[in-house]
Coordinates of C-alpha atoms in Angstrom, one line a residue:
Chain A
X1 CA 77.1 13.1 -15.9
X2 CA 74.6 15.7 -14.9
X3 CA 74.2 17.2 -11.5
X4 CA 71.9 19.4 -9.4
X5 CA 72.8 21.6 -6.5
X6 CA 70.8 21.8 -3.3
X7 CA 71.0 24.8 -1.0
X8 CA 69.7 24.6 2.5
X9 CA 69.2 28.2 3.5
X10 CA 69.1 28.5 7.3
X11 CA 69.0 31.4 9.7
X12 CA 72.6 30.6 10.8
X13 CA 74.3 28.9 7.8
X14 CA 73.8 28.5 4.1
X15 CA 74.8 24.9 3.1
X16 CA 75.1 23.7 -0.5
X17 CA 75.6 20.2 -1.8
X18 CA 76.3 18.6 -5.2
X19 CA 74.0 15.7 -6.1
X20 CA 74.4 13.3 -9.0
X21 CA 71.8 11.6 -11.1
X22 CA 71.7 8.7 -8.7
X23 CA 70.7 11.1 -5.9
X24 CA 74.1 10.8 -4.2
X25 CA 75.3 13.8 -2.2
X26 CA 78.9 14.0 -3.5
X27 CA 80.1 17.1 -1.6
X28 CA 78.9 19.9 0.5
X29 CA 80.1 23.2 1.8
X30 CA 78.7 26.1 3.8
X31 CA 79.0 29.7 4.8
X32 CA 77.4 31.8 7.6
X33 CA 74.1 33.4 6.6
X34 CA 74.4 36.7 8.4
X35 CA 70.7 36.9 8.1
X36 CA 70.5 40.6 9.0
X37 CA 72.1 41.6 5.7
X38 CA 70.1 42.8 2.7
X39 CA 68.7 39.7 1.0
X40 CA 70.5 40.3 -2.3
X41 CA 73.8 39.8 -0.6
X42 CA 72.6 36.5 0.7
X43 CA 71.6 35.7 -2.8
X44 CA 75.1 36.5 -4.0
X45 CA 76.6 34.3 -1.4
X46 CA 74.3 31.4 -2.5
X47 CA 75.5 31.8 -6.1
X48 CA 79.1 32.0 -5.0
X49 CA 78.7 28.9 -2.8
X50 CA 77.3 26.9 -5.8
X51 CA 80.2 28.1 -8.0
X52 CA 82.8 27.2 -5.3
X53 CA 81.3 23.8 -4.9
X54 CA 81.6 23.1 -8.7
X55 CA 85.2 24.4 -8.7
X56 CA 86.1 22.3 -5.7
X57 CA 84.7 19.1 -7.4
X58 CA 86.0 19.9 -10.8
X59 CA 82.5 20.0 -12.3
X60 CA 81.7 22.2 -15.3
X61 CA 78.9 24.6 -14.9
X62 CA 77.2 23.1 -18.0
X63 CA 76.8 19.8 -16.2
X64 CA 74.4 21.4 -13.7
X65 CA 70.8 21.2 -14.7
X66 CA 69.1 23.0 -11.8
X67 CA 69.5 24.5 -8.3
X68 CA 67.0 23.9 -5.5
X69 CA 66.7 26.0 -2.4
X70 CA 65.1 25.0 0.8
X71 CA 64.2 28.0 2.9
X72 CA 62.7 28.4 6.3
X73 CA 59.3 30.0 6.7
X74 CA 56.7 30.1 4.0
X75 CA 58.0 30.0 0.4
X76 CA 55.7 30.3 -2.6
X77 CA 57.1 27.4 -4.5
X78 CA 55.2 28.3 -7.7
X79 CA 56.6 31.9 -7.9
X80 CA 59.9 31.1 -6.2
X81 CA 59.3 33.8 -3.6
X82 CA 59.8 33.5 0.2
X83 CA 56.6 35.0 1.4
X84 CA 57.6 35.2 5.0
X85 CA 60.5 34.0 7.1
X86 CA 61.0 35.0 10.7
X87 CA 64.5 33.4 10.9
X88 CA 65.7 35.4 7.9
X89 CA 63.5 38.5 8.5
X90 CA 62.3 38.1 4.9
X91 CA 59.0 39.4 3.5
X92 CA 58.2 38.5 -0.1
X93 CA 61.7 38.0 -1.3
X94 CA 62.0 36.6 -4.9
X95 CA 65.0 34.5 -4.1
X96 CA 64.6 32.0 -7.0
X97 CA 64.5 34.6 -9.7
X98 CA 67.5 36.4 -8.3
X99 CA 69.5 33.2 -7.9
X100 CA 68.5 32.2 -11.4
X101 CA 69.7 35.5 -12.8
X102 CA 73.0 35.1 -11.0
X103 CA 73.6 31.5 -12.1
X104 CA 71.8 31.2 -15.3
X105 CA 70.1 28.0 -14.0
X106 CA 66.5 27.1 -13.3
X107 CA 66.0 27.6 -9.6
X108 CA 63.3 25.7 -7.5
X109 CA 62.2 26.7 -4.1
X110 CA 60.4 24.9 -1.2
X111 CA 60.2 25.0 2.5
X112 CA 63.2 23.3 4.3
X113 CA 61.1 20.8 6.2
X114 CA 59.3 19.9 3.0
X115 CA 62.7 19.4 1.3
X116 CA 63.8 17.1 4.1
X117 CA 60.6 15.0 3.7
X118 CA 61.1 14.8 -0.1
X119 CA 64.7 13.6 0.5
X120 CA 63.6 10.9 3.0
X121 CA 61.0 9.7 0.6
X122 CA 63.3 9.5 -2.4
X123 CA 66.6 8.3 -0.9
X124 CA 66.1 8.0 2.9
X125 CA 64.1 6.1 5.4
X126 CA 61.0 6.3 3.2
X127 CA 62.7 5.3 0.0
X128 CA 60.2 4.0 -2.5
X129 CA 57.1 5.2 -0.5
X130 CA 54.7 7.5 -2.2
X131 CA 53.4 9.0 1.1
X132 CA 55.0 9.9 4.4
X133 CA 55.1 12.5 7.1
X134 CA 58.5 13.5 8.5
X135 CA 58.3 15.1 11.9
X136 CA 61.5 16.8 13.2
X137 CA 61.8 17.1 16.9
X138 CA 64.3 19.8 17.8
X139 CA 64.1 23.3 19.2
X140 CA 60.6 23.2 17.8
X141 CA 58.6 20.7 15.8
X142 CA 58.9 20.9 12.1
X143 CA 57.1 18.6 9.6
X144 CA 56.9 17.9 6.0
X145 CA 54.2 15.9 4.1
X146 CA 54.8 13.8 1.0
X147 CA 51.7 12.6 -0.9
X148 CA 51.8 10.8 -4.2
X149 CA 55.6 11.2 -4.1
X150 CA 55.3 15.0 -4.0
X151 CA 55.6 17.7 -1.4
X152 CA 52.1 18.7 -0.1
X153 CA 52.0 22.4 0.6
X154 CA 48.3 23.3 0.9
X155 CA 46.7 26.1 -1.1
X156 CA 48.8 28.8 0.6
X157 CA 52.1 26.9 0.9
X158 CA 51.7 26.7 4.7
X159 CA 50.6 23.1 5.3
X160 CA 52.3 20.6 7.5
X161 CA 52.5 22.6 10.7
X162 CA 51.8 19.6 12.9
X163 CA 53.9 21.3 15.6
X164 CA 51.1 23.8 15.9
X165 CA 48.4 21.2 16.3
X166 CA 46.8 21.6 19.8
X167 CA 47.0 18.4 21.8
X168 CA 46.3 20.0 25.2
X169 CA 43.6 22.6 24.6
X170 CA 44.1 25.8 26.6
X171 CA 47.2 24.6 28.4
X172 CA 51.0 25.4 27.9
X173 CA 51.6 28.6 25.9
X174 CA 53.3 28.1 22.5
X175 CA 55.6 30.5 20.6
X176 CA 52.9 30.7 17.9
X177 CA 50.4 32.4 20.3
X178 CA 48.1 29.3 20.7
X179 CA 48.0 27.3 23.9
X180 CA 48.6 23.5 24.0
X181 CA 50.4 23.0 20.7
X182 CA 52.3 19.7 20.2
X183 CA 55.5 21.8 19.9
X184 CA 55.0 23.1 23.5
X185 CA 54.9 19.5 24.7
X186 CA 57.0 17.3 22.5
X187 CA 59.9 19.5 21.2
X188 CA 63.3 19.0 22.8
X189 CA 62.8 22.5 24.3
X190 CA 59.6 21.3 25.9
X191 CA 61.4 18.2 27.3
X192 CA 64.0 20.4 28.9
X193 CA 61.4 22.6 30.4
X194 CA 59.5 19.6 31.8
X195 CA 62.7 18.2 33.2
X196 CA 63.6 21.5 34.9
X197 CA 60.2 21.6 36.7
X198 CA 60.6 18.0 37.8
X199 CA 64.3 18.6 38.9
X200 CA 63.0 21.4 41.3
X201 CA 60.4 19.0 42.7
X202 CA 63.0 16.2 43.2
X203 CA 66.1 17.9 44.7
X204 CA 67.8 14.5 45.3
X205 CA 67.3 13.2 41.8
X206 CA 70.0 12.8 39.1
X207 CA 67.9 15.2 37.2
X208 CA 68.4 17.9 39.9
X209 CA 72.1 17.2 40.0
X210 CA 72.4 17.7 36.2
X211 CA 70.3 20.8 36.4
X212 CA 72.8 22.3 38.9
X213 CA 75.9 21.1 37.0
X214 CA 77.9 23.3 34.6
X215 CA 76.3 21.4 31.7
X216 CA 72.7 22.0 32.7
X217 CA 69.8 20.0 31.4
X218 CA 69.5 19.2 27.8
X219 CA 67.6 16.6 25.7
X220 CA 70.5 14.2 25.6
X221 CA 71.3 14.1 29.3
X222 CA 67.6 13.9 30.4
X223 CA 67.3 10.8 28.2
X224 CA 70.6 9.4 29.6
X225 CA 69.4 9.9 33.2
X226 CA 66.1 8.1 32.4
X227 CA 68.0 5.2 30.8
X228 CA 70.3 5.2 33.8
X229 CA 67.3 4.6 36.1
X230 CA 66.7 8.0 37.7
X231 CA 63.0 7.8 38.6
X232 CA 62.5 11.5 38.2
X233 CA 64.0 11.6 34.8
X234 CA 62.1 8.4 33.8
X235 CA 58.9 10.1 34.8
X236 CA 59.6 13.1 32.7
X237 CA 60.7 11.1 29.7
X238 CA 57.7 8.7 29.9
X239 CA 55.3 11.6 30.0
X240 CA 57.2 13.3 27.2
X241 CA 57.0 10.2 25.0
X242 CA 53.3 10.0 25.7
X243 CA 53.0 13.5 24.2
X244 CA 55.2 12.5 21.2
X245 CA 52.9 9.4 20.7
X246 CA 49.7 11.4 21.0
X247 CA 50.8 13.6 18.1
X248 CA 52.1 10.7 16.0
X249 CA 48.8 8.9 16.4
X250 CA 47.0 12.1 15.4
X251 CA 49.2 12.3 12.2
X252 CA 48.2 8.7 11.5
X253 CA 44.5 9.1 12.1
X254 CA 44.4 12.2 9.9
X255 CA 46.6 11.3 7.0
X256 CA 47.4 7.6 7.1
X257 CA 50.6 8.0 5.3
X258 CA 52.7 4.9 4.5
X259 CA 55.3 6.0 7.1
X260 CA 55.7 8.5 9.9
X261 CA 59.4 9.3 10.2
X262 CA 60.9 10.8 13.4
X263 CA 63.7 13.2 12.8
X264 CA 65.8 15.8 14.6
X265 CA 67.6 15.4 17.9
X266 CA 64.9 12.9 19.1
X267 CA 65.9 10.5 16.4
X268 CA 69.2 10.0 18.2
X269 CA 67.4 8.1 20.9
X270 CA 66.3 5.4 18.3
X271 CA 64.4 2.4 19.7
X272 CA 64.1 4.0 23.1
X273 CA 61.6 6.4 21.5
X274 CA 60.3 4.2 18.6
X275 CA 59.3 1.3 20.8
X276 CA 56.8 3.2 23.1
X277 CA 55.5 5.3 20.1
X278 CA 54.8 2.2 18.1
X279 CA 53.1 0.5 21.1
X280 CA 50.8 3.5 21.6
X281 CA 50.1 3.6 17.9
X282 CA 49.1 0.0 17.8
X283 CA 46.8 0.5 20.7
X284 CA 45.3 3.9 19.8
X285 CA 45.4 4.5 16.1
X286 CA 42.1 4.4 14.3
X287 CA 43.0 1.7 11.8
X288 CA 40.0 -0.5 11.6
X289 CA 41.6 -2.9 9.2
X290 CA 44.8 -3.0 11.3
X291 CA 47.1 -1.8 8.6
X292 CA 49.4 0.7 10.4
X293 CA 51.8 3.1 8.8
X294 CA 55.5 2.3 9.4
X295 CA 57.0 4.3 12.3
X296 CA 60.7 4.7 12.1
X297 CA 63.6 7.2 12.4
X298 CA 64.7 9.5 9.5
X299 CA 67.9 8.4 7.9
X300 CA 69.5 11.4 6.4
X301 CA 70.0 13.7 9.3
X302 CA 71.2 17.2 8.5
X303 CA 71.8 16.3 4.8
X304 CA 68.1 15.8 4.2
X305 CA 67.5 19.5 3.6
X306 CA 70.3 19.8 1.0
X307 CA 69.4 16.6 -0.7
X308 CA 65.7 17.4 -0.9
X309 CA 66.5 20.9 -2.3
X310 CA 68.6 19.2 -5.0
X311 CA 65.8 16.9 -5.9
X312 CA 63.2 19.7 -6.4
X313 CA 64.1 20.1 -10.0
X314 CA 63.7 16.4 -10.9
Chain B
X1 CA 20.7 12.2 -21.3
X2 CA 23.0 10.0 -19.2
X3 CA 22.6 9.4 -15.4
X4 CA 24.5 8.0 -12.5
X5 CA 23.0 6.5 -9.4
X6 CA 24.3 7.3 -5.9
X7 CA 23.6 5.0 -3.0
X8 CA 24.2 6.1 0.6
X9 CA 24.4 2.9 2.6
X10 CA 23.8 3.6 6.2
X11 CA 23.3 1.5 9.3
X12 CA 19.6 2.4 9.4
X13 CA 18.6 3.2 5.8
X14 CA 19.8 2.6 2.3
X15 CA 19.1 5.8 0.3
X16 CA 19.5 6.0 -3.5
X17 CA 19.4 9.0 -5.8
X18 CA 19.4 9.7 -9.5
X19 CA 21.8 12.3 -10.7
X20 CA 22.0 13.8 -14.1
X21 CA 25.1 14.9 -16.1
X22 CA 24.8 18.4 -14.6
X23 CA 25.1 16.9 -11.1
X24 CA 21.5 17.6 -10.2
X25 CA 19.9 15.1 -7.8
X26 CA 16.6 14.5 -9.6
X27 CA 15.0 12.0 -7.3
X28 CA 15.7 9.8 -4.3
X29 CA 14.2 7.0 -2.4
X30 CA 15.1 4.7 0.5
X31 CA 14.5 1.5 2.3
X32 CA 15.5 0.3 5.8
X33 CA 18.9 -1.5 5.9
X34 CA 18.2 -4.2 8.4
X35 CA 21.9 -4.4 8.9
X36 CA 21.8 -7.7 10.8
X37 CA 20.8 -9.6 7.6
X38 CA 23.4 -11.4 5.4
X39 CA 25.1 -8.8 3.3
X40 CA 23.9 -10.4 0.0
X41 CA 20.4 -9.5 0.9
X42 CA 21.4 -5.9 1.5
X43 CA 23.1 -6.0 -1.9
X44 CA 19.9 -7.3 -3.5
X45 CA 17.9 -4.5 -1.9
X46 CA 20.5 -1.9 -3.2
X47 CA 20.0 -3.3 -6.8
X48 CA 16.2 -3.3 -6.4
X49 CA 16.3 0.3 -5.1
X50 CA 18.2 1.4 -8.1
X51 CA 15.8 -0.3 -10.4
X52 CA 12.8 1.1 -8.6
X53 CA 14.3 4.6 -8.9
X54 CA 14.7 4.3 -12.7
X55 CA 11.2 2.9 -13.0
X56 CA 9.8 5.7 -10.9
X57 CA 11.5 8.4 -13.0
X58 CA 10.9 6.7 -16.4
X59 CA 14.6 6.3 -17.1
X60 CA 15.8 3.4 -19.2
X61 CA 18.5 1.2 -17.7
X62 CA 20.8 1.9 -20.7
X63 CA 20.9 5.6 -19.7
X64 CA 22.8 4.7 -16.5
X65 CA 26.5 4.8 -16.8
X66 CA 27.6 3.9 -13.3
X67 CA 26.5 3.4 -9.7
X68 CA 28.4 4.8 -6.7
X69 CA 28.1 3.5 -3.2
X70 CA 29.0 5.4 0.0
X71 CA 29.5 3.1 2.9
X72 CA 30.3 3.6 6.5
X73 CA 33.5 2.2 8.0
X74 CA 36.6 1.6 5.9
X75 CA 35.9 0.6 2.2
X76 CA 38.8 -0.3 -0.1
X77 CA 37.8 1.9 -3.0
X78 CA 40.3 0.2 -5.3
X79 CA 38.9 -3.3 -4.8
X80 CA 35.3 -2.2 -4.1
X81 CA 35.4 -4.1 -0.8
X82 CA 34.1 -2.9 2.6
X83 CA 37.1 -3.9 4.7
X84 CA 35.3 -3.1 8.0
X85 CA 32.1 -1.5 9.1
X86 CA 31.0 -1.5 12.7
X87 CA 27.5 -0.1 11.8
X88 CA 26.9 -2.8 9.2
X89 CA 28.8 -5.5 11.1
X90 CA 30.7 -6.1 7.8
X91 CA 34.1 -7.6 7.5
X92 CA 35.7 -7.7 4.0
X93 CA 32.4 -7.6 2.0
X94 CA 32.9 -7.3 -1.8
X95 CA 29.8 -5.1 -2.2
X96 CA 30.9 -3.4 -5.5
X97 CA 31.4 -6.7 -7.4
X98 CA 28.1 -8.0 -6.1
X99 CA 26.1 -4.9 -7.0
X100 CA 27.9 -4.8 -10.4
X101 CA 26.9 -8.5 -11.0
X102 CA 23.3 -7.7 -10.1
X103 CA 23.0 -4.5 -12.2
X104 CA 25.4 -5.0 -15.0
X105 CA 26.9 -1.5 -14.2
X106 CA 30.3 -0.4 -13.1
X107 CA 30.1 0.2 -9.4
X108 CA 32.4 2.5 -7.4
X109 CA 32.8 2.5 -3.6
X110 CA 34.0 5.1 -1.1
X111 CA 33.5 6.0 2.5
X112 CA 30.3 8.0 3.1
X113 CA 32.1 11.0 4.7
X114 CA 34.4 11.1 1.8
X115 CA 31.5 11.0 -0.6
X116 CA 29.9 13.9 1.2
X117 CA 33.2 15.9 0.9
X118 CA 33.4 15.1 -2.8
X119 CA 29.8 16.4 -3.3
X120 CA 30.4 19.6 -1.4
X121 CA 33.5 20.2 -3.5
X122 CA 31.8 19.5 -6.8
X123 CA 28.4 21.0 -6.3
X124 CA 28.1 22.3 -2.7
X125 CA 29.6 24.9 -0.5
X126 CA 33.1 24.2 -1.9
X127 CA 32.1 24.2 -5.6
X128 CA 35.0 24.9 -7.8
X129 CA 37.6 24.4 -5.1
X130 CA 40.3 21.7 -5.5
X131 CA 40.9 21.2 -1.8
X132 CA 38.6 21.2 1.3
X133 CA 37.9 19.4 4.5
X134 CA 34.3 18.7 5.4
X135 CA 33.8 18.1 9.1
X136 CA 30.4 16.7 10.1
X137 CA 29.5 17.3 13.7
X138 CA 26.7 15.0 14.8
X139 CA 26.6 12.0 17.1
X140 CA 30.3 11.8 16.4
X141 CA 32.7 13.7 14.3
X142 CA 33.2 12.5 10.7
X143 CA 35.4 14.1 8.2
X144 CA 36.3 13.9 4.5
X145 CA 39.4 15.3 2.8
X146 CA 39.4 16.5 -0.8
X147 CA 42.8 17.3 -2.4
X148 CA 43.4 18.1 -6.0
X149 CA 39.7 17.6 -6.6
X150 CA 39.9 14.0 -5.4
X151 CA 39.0 12.1 -2.2
X152 CA 42.1 11.6 -0.1
X153 CA 42.0 8.2 1.6
X154 CA 45.6 7.5 2.8
X155 CA 47.4 4.3 1.9
X156 CA 45.0 2.1 3.9
X157 CA 41.7 3.9 3.0
X158 CA 41.4 5.1 6.6
X159 CA 42.5 8.8 6.4
X160 CA 40.5 11.8 7.5
X161 CA 39.7 10.6 11.1
X162 CA 39.9 14.1 12.5
X163 CA 37.3 13.1 15.1
X164 CA 40.0 10.9 16.6
X165 CA 42.6 13.6 16.8
X166 CA 43.5 14.1 20.5
X167 CA 43.0 17.8 21.5
X168 CA 43.0 17.2 25.3
X169 CA 45.7 14.6 25.9
X170 CA 44.8 12.0 28.6
X171 CA 41.4 13.6 29.4
X172 CA 37.8 12.6 28.3
X173 CA 37.5 9.0 27.2
X174 CA 36.5 8.5 23.5
X175 CA 34.5 5.6 22.0
X176 CA 37.6 4.7 20.0
X177 CA 39.6 3.9 23.1
X178 CA 41.8 7.0 23.2
X179 CA 41.4 9.8 25.6
X180 CA 40.9 13.4 24.7
X181 CA 39.7 13.0 21.1
X182 CA 38.1 16.0 19.3
X183 CA 34.9 13.9 19.0
X184 CA 34.8 13.6 22.8
X185 CA 34.7 17.4 23.1
X186 CA 33.1 18.8 20.0
X187 CA 30.4 16.3 18.8
X188 CA 26.8 17.0 19.6
X189 CA 26.9 14.1 22.0
X190 CA 29.8 15.8 23.8
X191 CA 27.9 19.1 23.9
X192 CA 24.9 17.4 25.6
X193 CA 27.2 15.6 28.1
X194 CA 28.8 18.9 28.9
X195 CA 25.4 20.6 29.2
X196 CA 24.1 17.8 31.6
X197 CA 27.1 18.3 33.9
X198 CA 26.6 22.1 33.9
X199 CA 22.8 21.7 34.5
X200 CA 23.5 19.7 37.7
X201 CA 25.9 22.4 38.9
X202 CA 23.3 25.2 38.2
X203 CA 19.9 23.9 39.4
X204 CA 18.2 27.3 38.7
X205 CA 19.4 27.6 35.1
X206 CA 17.3 27.2 32.0
X207 CA 19.7 24.4 31.2
X208 CA 18.6 22.6 34.4
X209 CA 14.9 23.1 33.6
X210 CA 15.4 21.7 30.2
X211 CA 17.3 18.7 31.6
X212 CA 14.3 17.9 33.8
X213 CA 11.7 18.5 31.1
X214 CA 10.2 15.7 29.0
X215 CA 12.3 16.8 26.1
X216 CA 15.6 16.5 28.0
X217 CA 18.7 18.2 26.7
X218 CA 19.7 18.0 23.1
X219 CA 22.1 20.0 20.8
X220 CA 19.4 22.2 19.6
X221 CA 17.9 23.3 22.9
X222 CA 21.3 23.9 24.5
X223 CA 22.1 26.3 21.7
X224 CA 18.6 27.9 22.0
X225 CA 19.1 28.4 25.8
X226 CA 22.5 30.0 25.1
X227 CA 21.1 32.3 22.5
X228 CA 18.2 33.1 24.9
X229 CA 20.7 34.4 27.4
X230 CA 20.9 31.6 30.0
X231 CA 24.3 32.1 31.6
X232 CA 24.9 28.4 32.3
X233 CA 24.0 27.4 28.7
X234 CA 26.1 30.2 27.3
X235 CA 29.1 29.0 29.4
X236 CA 28.7 25.5 28.0
X237 CA 28.3 26.6 24.4
X238 CA 31.2 29.1 24.5
X239 CA 33.5 26.4 25.9
X240 CA 32.2 23.9 23.3
X241 CA 32.8 26.3 20.5
X242 CA 36.3 26.7 21.7
X243 CA 36.8 23.0 21.3
X244 CA 35.3 23.2 17.8
X245 CA 37.6 26.0 17.0
X246 CA 40.7 24.2 18.4
X247 CA 40.1 21.4 16.0
X248 CA 39.3 23.5 13.0
X249 CA 42.5 25.5 13.5
X250 CA 44.4 22.1 13.7
X251 CA 42.8 21.1 10.4
X252 CA 44.0 24.4 8.9
X253 CA 47.5 24.2 10.3
X254 CA 48.0 20.7 9.1
X255 CA 46.4 20.7 5.7
X256 CA 45.7 24.4 4.7
X257 CA 42.8 23.4 2.4
X258 CA 41.0 26.1 0.5
X259 CA 38.0 25.6 2.7
X260 CA 37.0 24.0 6.0
X261 CA 33.3 23.1 5.8
X262 CA 31.2 22.6 8.9
X263 CA 28.4 20.0 8.4
X264 CA 26.0 17.9 10.4
X265 CA 23.6 19.2 13.1
X266 CA 26.1 21.9 14.1
X267 CA 25.7 23.5 10.7
X268 CA 22.1 24.3 11.7
X269 CA 23.4 27.0 14.0
X270 CA 25.0 28.9 11.1
X271 CA 26.7 32.2 11.9
X272 CA 26.4 31.6 15.7
X273 CA 29.0 28.9 15.2
X274 CA 30.9 30.3 12.2
X275 CA 31.6 33.7 13.7
X276 CA 33.6 32.5 16.8
X277 CA 35.3 29.8 14.8
X278 CA 36.5 32.3 12.2
X279 CA 37.6 34.7 15.0
X280 CA 39.7 32.0 16.6
X281 CA 41.1 30.9 13.3
X282 CA 42.1 34.5 12.4
X283 CA 43.9 34.8 15.8
X284 CA 45.4 31.3 16.1
X285 CA 46.0 29.8 12.7
X286 CA 49.6 29.4 11.6
X287 CA 49.3 31.3 8.4
X288 CA 52.3 33.5 8.2
X289 CA 51.2 35.2 5.0
X290 CA 47.7 35.7 6.3
X291 CA 45.9 33.8 3.6
X292 CA 43.3 31.8 5.5
X293 CA 41.1 29.0 4.3
X294 CA 37.5 29.8 3.9
X295 CA 35.4 28.6 6.8
X296 CA 31.7 28.0 6.1
X297 CA 28.8 25.6 6.5
X298 CA 28.2 22.7 4.2
X299 CA 25.4 23.2 1.7
X300 CA 24.0 19.8 0.8
X301 CA 22.9 18.4 4.1
X302 CA 21.8 14.8 4.0
X303 CA 21.9 14.7 0.2
X304 CA 25.7 15.1 0.2
X305 CA 26.3 11.3 0.7
X306 CA 24.0 10.3 -2.2
X307 CA 25.3 13.0 -4.5
X308 CA 29.0 12.2 -3.8
X309 CA 28.4 8.5 -4.3
X310 CA 26.8 9.3 -7.7
X311 CA 29.9 11.4 -8.6
X312 CA 32.4 8.6 -7.9
X313 CA 32.2 7.3 -11.4
X314 CA 32.8 10.6 -13.1

């Protein structure tokens, strides 16, 4: 049996997983990134993590055909260099070459959101499809594009930034410097901000009570309050889901992939989110022959990054 | 010498052109479409037009290797069937098979905006590039996507509808039924609508004088008034160019093609449009490694459709 190793290099943790020829994630392990360290130390930890994983599973090094790394920011997948990553504080770091030197294996590199899209397309919710867009709704909005069964990166490795697509020109400021980005309206951070505003306007609402509780407002309890019938929360969630839908329909009108997958914390809400998004897409998408992309939730959760990285060398 | 024929099938005219192996458009001719006729009659006219073109240029039929057709709406390029076209009133019309039967040539079919993008990529402003997006600003906003040197159509042949990307969620109604589409803000039709509103608010402006002249307001004279220093017109054009830029930056953030080409009537304004769009892109595009797509005007004008159609068979 041959194996590949996938490494999901995050700003907080480095997670590694062992994947077999049938694309099954057999085991995984992780260590803290300590991103402020010199990058060579992080490289060393990545190599050690791979080695530990093999040892733990009783796999011989010779059975590993390649290692894949999913990194945040903008990696040059051809050269194996992380061109830029804010989370890691990296600027032109040749991480693939270094890891290859340390492990003796071919090392492949891609953006973490793109790895996740690849995994969903090969073994997840989009299994068997040749094109899909995975949109991850969490602190921000990340996205990965799969076309013809391959990651689409654009000419400068930066494609797929649907989160920084303006949907409300000139309005809400975004962390990227633009105003009105989808991320500023449809990320979980944006939901909580919208909920806080509404809580202040409706001091007797469940939303307001939650805002003043020890827990405070978060994506999960705002959705729960809406499902529980709180009018203020329902208003916030309905408007939020309209923003989510606006962006999803944009994705469809622009790329017409076979599927749009919703990932991240928002996917936890399942049909409560999918149903209104699908309804809006059926009404609004520019599909003159009425063949709509499938809209569903991502299937692999946090494993998508590791799995996709492991699949890079295939 | 071998040749291909390109046919640009429009709602008003059918235009055909003869293209040589070096991708030069040697001659063109056209007839009215009379779109309300049965589609077989339009097919006959397309065949007759091709024949007339050969006769006119003294080319023998045996020297023609293929015919390409660019149609409006949503053509299934694999089956050669126009699935839907509002302009032609067509529903599942097998135009390629019919034209092939009439001419004895292989016939290729694609969307007209996609043909134009292909032509710009092969012989126009994007010559030599493997990826580009051509956005045509006219009555509406059309767009074609070229990836890896090929037209990108999506799984249902409907991709590239950047005109129906929402940039102002919930605002201006669009002809497609959504609200806030780019087309409703950045088409020449939208510019004139914005200018009319402003003319009413500024009765002493040049804009208002133009609005009440026999000519009325149009894209060209609104731009001329702005260039001439009319404050009201300048306000309209500046805001309009912000909408244009918003959408162009969205195109960049999503696809990162090697070039974004501006076509249609807006391209007549040249640097007056390009300069602010480029400035906004430099400030707003999510290019962490600062490698921006080229932004320039399309080069082939109305010939792009014919040329691109002729290139389909290559």
